[in-house]
């Protein structure tokens, strides 16, 4: 609640993310979400990517045991469907609708279930590197990727003023 209160004090809209996984997909978070009253609450289905969390030799982690089926994810979403701030993002929505940059300023293409780096924007420019990113602009738009994230600096907590 402290972070939520600090956001309100400084006119910043409070956004919350949850990765729905095998450890929490049966939970009922309605009471807590209502108390926190986020402007946006994104619920992501646990996504497995080769080279990242698929348990391979060169992977950083192994999150395969945390995966949930689409049906389990949908049941979690249904249980929380009365939350007006809820934005469900199953793997089919999430996988290619974010732009990720690594430490060498390369976009990471996740379209083939891995993280394949583009050429660096420092070497080829943003437009060319972006063309190698596997980015789905239509899905980005459909999932509401562009949104208001600050409030009127007068400190109003009335979310009805937001569009």
mmCIF file of C-alpha atoms in Angstrom:
data_model
loop_
_atom_site.group_PDB
_atom_site.id
_atom_site.type_symbol
_atom_site.label_atom_id
_atom_site.label_comp_id
_atom_site.label_asym_id
_atom_site.label_seq_id
_atom_site.Cartn_x
_atom_site.Cartn_y
_atom_site.Cartn_z
ATOM 1 C CA UNK A 1 0.000 0.000 0.000
ATOM 2 C CA UNK A 2 2.923 2.348 0.620
ATOM 3 C CA UNK A 3 3.900 2.458 -3.074
ATOM 4 C CA UNK A 4 0.252 2.958 -4.009
ATOM 5 C CA UNK A 5 -0.008 5.880 -1.596
ATOM 6 C CA UNK A 6 3.217 7.445 -2.907
ATOM 7 C CA UNK A 7 1.897 7.244 -6.458
ATOM 8 C CA UNK A 8 -1.307 9.007 -5.428
ATOM 9 C CA UNK A 9 0.636 11.728 -3.582
ATOM 10 C CA UNK A 10 2.731 12.446 -6.676
ATOM 11 C CA UNK A 11 -0.012 12.248 -9.285
ATOM 12 C CA UNK A 12 1.273 9.027 -10.847
ATOM 13 C CA UNK A 13 -1.219 6.449 -11.982
ATOM 14 C CA UNK A 14 -0.678 3.153 -10.186
ATOM 15 C CA UNK A 15 -0.281 0.234 -12.579
ATOM 16 C CA UNK A 16 0.063 -3.339 -11.397
ATOM 17 C CA UNK A 17 1.339 -6.459 -13.191
ATOM 18 C CA UNK A 18 0.778 -10.105 -12.283
ATOM 19 C CA UNK A 19 2.392 -13.080 -13.992
ATOM 20 C CA UNK A 20 -0.184 -15.857 -13.819
ATOM 21 C CA UNK A 21 1.708 -19.093 -13.201
ATOM 22 C CA UNK A 22 1.302 -22.530 -11.661
ATOM 23 C CA UNK A 23 1.829 -21.047 -8.192
ATOM 24 C CA UNK A 24 -0.959 -18.458 -8.323
ATOM 25 C CA UNK A 25 -3.452 -19.323 -11.077
ATOM 26 C CA UNK A 26 -6.024 -20.607 -8.550
ATOM 27 C CA UNK A 27 -5.788 -17.507 -6.334
ATOM 28 C CA UNK A 28 -8.571 -15.013 -5.843
ATOM 29 C CA UNK A 29 -6.900 -11.602 -5.714
ATOM 30 C CA UNK A 30 -10.076 -9.536 -5.913
ATOM 31 C CA UNK A 31 -9.945 -8.173 -2.366
ATOM 32 C CA UNK A 32 -6.332 -7.058 -2.725
ATOM 33 C CA UNK A 33 -6.800 -5.563 -6.173
ATOM 34 C CA UNK A 34 -9.847 -3.632 -4.973
ATOM 35 C CA UNK A 35 -7.849 -2.291 -2.014
ATOM 36 C CA UNK A 36 -4.934 -1.246 -4.232
ATOM 37 C CA UNK A 37 -7.298 0.234 -6.836
ATOM 38 C CA UNK A 38 -4.851 0.258 -9.763
ATOM 39 C CA UNK A 39 -5.448 2.331 -12.878
ATOM 40 C CA UNK A 40 -4.349 -0.697 -14.923
ATOM 41 C CA UNK A 41 -3.829 -4.289 -13.826
ATOM 42 C CA UNK A 42 -2.109 -6.439 -16.402
ATOM 43 C CA UNK A 43 -2.297 -10.182 -15.968
ATOM 44 C CA UNK A 44 0.317 -11.969 -18.076
ATOM 45 C CA UNK A 45 0.321 -15.675 -18.848
ATOM 46 C CA UNK A 46 3.734 -17.118 -17.921
ATOM 47 C CA UNK A 47 5.714 -17.100 -21.183
ATOM 48 C CA UNK A 48 8.563 -19.507 -21.878
ATOM 49 C CA UNK A 49 11.299 -18.323 -24.256
ATOM 50 C CA UNK A 50 14.277 -20.315 -25.512
ATOM 51 C CA UNK A 51 17.532 -18.796 -24.324
ATOM 52 C CA UNK A 52 15.789 -17.137 -21.399
ATOM 53 C CA UNK A 53 13.743 -19.428 -19.163
ATOM 54 C CA UNK A 54 13.167 -22.709 -21.021
ATOM 55 C CA UNK A 55 15.722 -24.712 -19.038
ATOM 56 C CA UNK A 56 18.211 -25.100 -21.878
ATOM 57 C CA UNK A 57 21.974 -25.240 -21.382
ATOM 58 C CA UNK A 58 22.398 -21.532 -22.155
ATOM 59 C CA UNK A 59 19.151 -20.366 -20.570
ATOM 60 C CA UNK A 60 19.261 -18.038 -17.591
ATOM 61 C CA UNK A 61 16.447 -19.890 -15.784
ATOM 62 C CA UNK A 62 14.033 -22.770 -16.028
ATOM 63 C CA UNK A 63 10.447 -21.614 -15.632
ATOM 64 C CA UNK A 64 8.778 -24.541 -17.390
ATOM 65 C CA UNK A 65 7.223 -25.766 -14.139
ATOM 66 C CA UNK A 66 5.574 -22.345 -13.768
ATOM 67 C CA UNK A 67 3.681 -22.546 -17.073
ATOM 68 C CA UNK A 68 -0.098 -22.582 -17.110
ATOM 69 C CA UNK A 69 -2.398 -23.657 -19.902
ATOM 70 C CA UNK A 70 -4.548 -21.150 -21.716
ATOM 71 C CA UNK A 71 -7.556 -22.666 -19.938
ATOM 72 C CA UNK A 72 -5.962 -22.113 -16.503
ATOM 73 C CA UNK A 73 -5.070 -18.557 -17.476
ATOM 74 C CA UNK A 74 -8.607 -17.906 -18.748
ATOM 75 C CA UNK A 75 -10.084 -19.264 -15.489
ATOM 76 C CA UNK A 76 -7.918 -16.789 -13.526
ATOM 77 C CA UNK A 77 -9.124 -13.961 -15.784
ATOM 78 C CA UNK A 78 -12.760 -15.026 -15.416
ATOM 79 C CA UNK A 79 -12.410 -15.087 -11.613
ATOM 80 C CA UNK A 80 -11.241 -11.463 -11.713
ATOM 81 C CA UNK A 81 -13.472 -10.241 -14.550
ATOM 82 C CA UNK A 82 -15.280 -7.727 -12.335
ATOM 83 C CA UNK A 83 -12.038 -5.756 -11.961
ATOM 84 C CA UNK A 84 -12.433 -2.854 -14.383
ATOM 85 C CA UNK A 85 -8.662 -2.254 -14.511
ATOM 86 C CA UNK A 86 -7.903 -5.830 -15.606
ATOM 87 C CA UNK A 87 -6.095 -6.234 -18.917
ATOM 88 C CA UNK A 88 -5.478 -9.909 -19.699
ATOM 89 C CA UNK A 89 -2.427 -10.706 -21.803
ATOM 90 C CA UNK A 90 -2.194 -14.346 -22.797
ATOM 91 C CA UNK A 91 0.951 -15.426 -24.610
ATOM 92 C CA UNK A 92 -0.681 -14.917 -28.003
ATOM 93 C CA UNK A 93 -1.132 -11.211 -27.202
ATOM 94 C CA UNK A 94 2.043 -10.549 -25.256
ATOM 95 C CA UNK A 95 4.752 -12.360 -27.190
ATOM 96 C CA UNK A 96 5.267 -9.926 -30.090
ATOM 97 C CA UNK A 97 3.576 -6.744 -28.886
ATOM 98 C CA UNK A 98 6.429 -5.415 -26.737
ATOM 99 C CA UNK A 99 9.711 -3.908 -27.843
ATOM 100 C CA UNK A 100 12.664 -5.194 -25.846
ATOM 101 C CA UNK A 101 16.184 -3.768 -26.043
ATOM 102 C CA UNK A 102 19.257 -5.507 -24.695
ATOM 103 C CA UNK A 103 22.374 -3.863 -23.272
ATOM 104 C CA UNK A 104 23.838 -3.465 -26.785
ATOM 105 C CA UNK A 105 20.706 -1.608 -27.954
ATOM 106 C CA UNK A 106 19.493 -4.505 -30.070
ATOM 107 C CA UNK A 107 15.793 -5.253 -30.324
ATOM 108 C CA UNK A 108 14.936 -8.774 -29.193
ATOM 109 C CA UNK A 109 12.683 -10.707 -31.555
ATOM 110 C CA UNK A 110 10.528 -13.152 -29.570
ATOM 111 C CA UNK A 111 8.360 -14.274 -32.498
ATOM 112 C CA UNK A 112 10.017 -17.701 -32.766
ATOM 113 C CA UNK A 113 9.804 -18.501 -29.011
ATOM 114 C CA UNK A 114 13.267 -17.148 -28.285
ATOM 115 C CA UNK A 115 15.057 -13.815 -28.021
ATOM 116 C CA UNK A 116 16.885 -13.236 -31.295
ATOM 117 C CA UNK A 117 18.789 -9.919 -31.325
ATOM 118 C CA UNK A 118 18.527 -7.472 -34.192
ATOM 119 C CA UNK A 119 21.461 -5.425 -35.346
ATOM 120 C CA UNK A 120 22.250 -2.619 -32.908
ATOM 121 C CA UNK A 121 20.434 0.660 -33.420
ATOM 122 C CA UNK A 122 23.847 2.291 -32.962
ATOM 123 C CA UNK A 123 25.082 0.531 -36.100
ATOM 124 C CA UNK A 124 22.060 0.505 -38.429
ATOM 125 C CA UNK A 125 19.608 3.014 -36.956
ATOM 126 C CA UNK A 126 16.268 2.487 -35.295
ATOM 127 C CA UNK A 127 14.170 1.902 -38.423
ATOM 128 C CA UNK A 128 16.321 -0.944 -39.761
ATOM 129 C CA UNK A 129 16.797 -2.557 -36.341
ATOM 130 C CA UNK A 130 13.075 -2.275 -35.682
ATOM 131 C CA UNK A 131 12.334 -4.103 -38.926
ATOM 132 C CA UNK A 132 14.231 -7.077 -37.410
ATOM 133 C CA UNK A 133 12.325 -7.036 -34.113
ATOM 134 C CA UNK A 134 9.299 -9.205 -34.969
ATOM 135 C CA UNK A 135 7.135 -6.454 -33.481
ATOM 136 C CA UNK A 136 3.366 -6.697 -34.037
ATOM 137 C CA UNK A 137 2.119 -3.102 -34.064
ATOM 138 C CA UNK A 138 -1.498 -4.177 -34.593
ATOM 139 C CA UNK A 139 -1.398 -6.355 -31.458
ATOM 140 C CA UNK A 140 0.345 -3.522 -29.577
ATOM 141 C CA UNK A 141 -2.559 -1.232 -30.463
ATOM 142 C CA UNK A 142 -5.205 -3.880 -29.661
ATOM 143 C CA UNK A 143 -3.767 -4.575 -26.215
ATOM 144 C CA UNK A 144 -3.918 -0.867 -25.350
ATOM 145 C CA UNK A 145 -0.174 -0.269 -25.487
ATOM 146 C CA UNK A 146 -0.643 3.496 -25.583
ATOM 147 C CA UNK A 147 -2.279 4.902 -22.464
ATOM 148 C CA UNK A 148 -2.249 7.832 -20.040
ATOM 149 C CA UNK A 149 0.184 7.252 -17.180
ATOM 150 C CA UNK A 150 0.114 10.496 -15.220
ATOM 151 C CA UNK A 151 -2.629 12.421 -13.506
ATOM 152 C CA UNK A 152 -3.341 16.090 -13.415
ATOM 153 C CA UNK A 153 -0.611 17.590 -11.226
ATOM 154 C CA UNK A 154 -3.298 19.115 -9.012
ATOM 155 C CA UNK A 155 -3.237 15.747 -7.259
ATOM 156 C CA UNK A 156 -6.707 14.566 -8.177
ATOM 157 C CA UNK A 157 -7.292 10.898 -7.461
ATOM 158 C CA UNK A 158 -10.447 10.831 -9.570
ATOM 159 C CA UNK A 159 -9.713 8.328 -12.333
ATOM 160 C CA UNK A 160 -12.898 9.395 -14.171
ATOM 161 C CA UNK A 161 -10.971 12.395 -15.548
ATOM 162 C CA UNK A 162 -8.742 10.032 -17.488
ATOM 163 C CA UNK A 163 -9.430 8.786 -20.973
#
